[in-house]
C-alpha positions as a printed NumPy array, in Angstrom:
array([[ 0.342,  0.349, -0.026],
       [ 1.855,  3.797, -1.098],
       [ 1.227,  6.25 ,  1.908],
       [ 0.679,  9.725,  0.152],
       [ 3.708, 11.928,  0.292],
       [ 4.05 , 15.468,  1.615],
       [ 3.103, 18.274, -0.235],
       [ 5.549, 21.101, -0.863],
       [ 3.07 , 23.696,  1.24 ],
       [ 3.611, 20.819,  4.073],
       [ 6.537, 20.065,  3.703],
       [ 7.677, 23.853,  4.667],
       [ 4.588, 24.363,  7.313],
       [ 6.791, 20.881,  8.727],
       [10.058, 22.678,  8.694],
       [ 8.513, 26.083,  9.91 ],
       [ 7.064, 24.826, 12.756],
       [10.144, 22.312, 13.525],
       [13.344, 24.162, 12.806],
       [15.646, 21.951, 14.891],
       [14.721, 19.695, 12.319],
       [16.264, 19.593,  8.448],
       [15.613, 18.164,  4.921],
       [17.777, 15.454,  4.037],
       [18.704, 13.013,  1.146],
       [17.643, 15.583, -1.511],
       [14.143, 16.469,  0.184],
       [12.622, 12.921,  0.798],
       [13.889, 12.831,  4.431],
       [13.757, 14.816,  7.773],
       [16.523, 14.94 , 10.516],
       [17.601, 15.919, 13.898],
       [20.83 , 15.849, 15.469],
       [21.004, 16.072, 19.953],
       [22.95 , 16.03 , 22.626],
       [22.122, 15.247, 26.606],
       [24.135, 15.338, 29.382],
       [25.494, 11.771, 28.835],
       [25.045,  8.259, 27.209],
       [22.825,  7.06 , 30.032],
       [20.524, 10.036, 28.936],
       [20.896,  9.823, 25.325],
       [20.125,  5.938, 25.722],
       [16.444,  6.945, 27.686],
       [15.276,  9.111, 24.984],
       [15.941,  6.556, 22.263],
       [14.469,  3.999, 24.262],
       [11.26 ,  6.482, 24.808],
       [11.594,  7.128, 20.998],
       [11.417,  3.389, 20.053],
       [ 7.912,  3.333, 22.186],
       [ 6.78 ,  5.827, 20.115],
       [ 7.609,  4.406, 17.197],
       [ 6.244,  0.898, 18.352],
       [ 2.737,  3.065, 18.448],
       [ 3.328,  4.362, 15.433],
       [ 4.77 ,  1.591, 13.629],
       [ 6.746,  4.03 , 12.21 ],
       [10.894,  3.341, 12.851],
       [13.688,  6.34 , 12.763],
       [16.725,  5.544, 11.722],
       [19.566,  6.864, 13.848],
       [23.01 ,  6.861, 15.031],
       [24.136,  7.26 , 18.668],
       [27.732,  7.762, 19.874],
       [28.024,  8.716, 23.991],
       [25.492, 11.324, 24.625],
       [24.714, 12.194, 20.917],
       [21.799, 10.834, 19.11 ],
       [20.947, 11.625, 15.382],
       [17.778, 10.476, 13.769],
       [16.458, 10.632, 10.297],
       [12.438, 10.294,  9.393],
       [11.392,  8.846,  5.958],
       [ 7.932,  6.976,  4.726],
       [ 9.548,  4.638,  2.588],
       [ 6.484,  3.021,  1.259],
       [ 5.467,  6.365,  0.335],
       [ 7.918,  6.114, -2.326],
       [ 9.215,  2.417, -2.622],
       [10.47 ,  3.001, -6.11 ],
       [13.614,  6.362, -4.989],
       [14.184,  4.707, -1.223],
       [11.323,  6.505, -0.046],
       [ 9.9  , 10.337,  1.109],
       [ 7.689, 12.475,  3.577],
       [ 4.504, 11.62 ,  4.511],
       [ 2.342, 12.55 ,  7.595],
       [ 4.248,  9.929,  9.586],
       [ 6.804, 11.421,  9.978],
       [ 4.861, 14.401, 10.907],
       [ 3.44 , 12.363, 13.443],
       [ 6.276, 11.196, 15.067],
       [ 8.546, 14.315, 15.097],
       [ 5.245, 16.348, 16.62 ],
       [ 5.876, 12.822, 19.653],
       [ 9.616, 13.22 , 19.272],
       [ 9.795, 16.794, 20.016],
       [ 6.759, 16.78 , 22.732],
       [ 9.27 , 14.21 , 24.824],
       [11.658, 17.144, 25.351],
       [ 8.879, 19.499, 26.703]])
């Protein structure tokens, strides 16, 4: 099943509402880098994001070294021929991740 891609206006609104996120992969993904006090705090954040991802059935690509976490979001079902595109799923994940940070 194919998922609808965000329109250019929807993508612009996402970036406007969440300025710490930036486009990646020629606009097919969105990413953000996080820094925490230490590894334990970073790992705790990743655990909370993992629970959200399971609930939303939409899983991030991520990278962690010590206190740093990098998250990339894309919806592979939105453009399977090209590896993915942004969709409403990504918007919901960004909003949920941002809510964790308060």
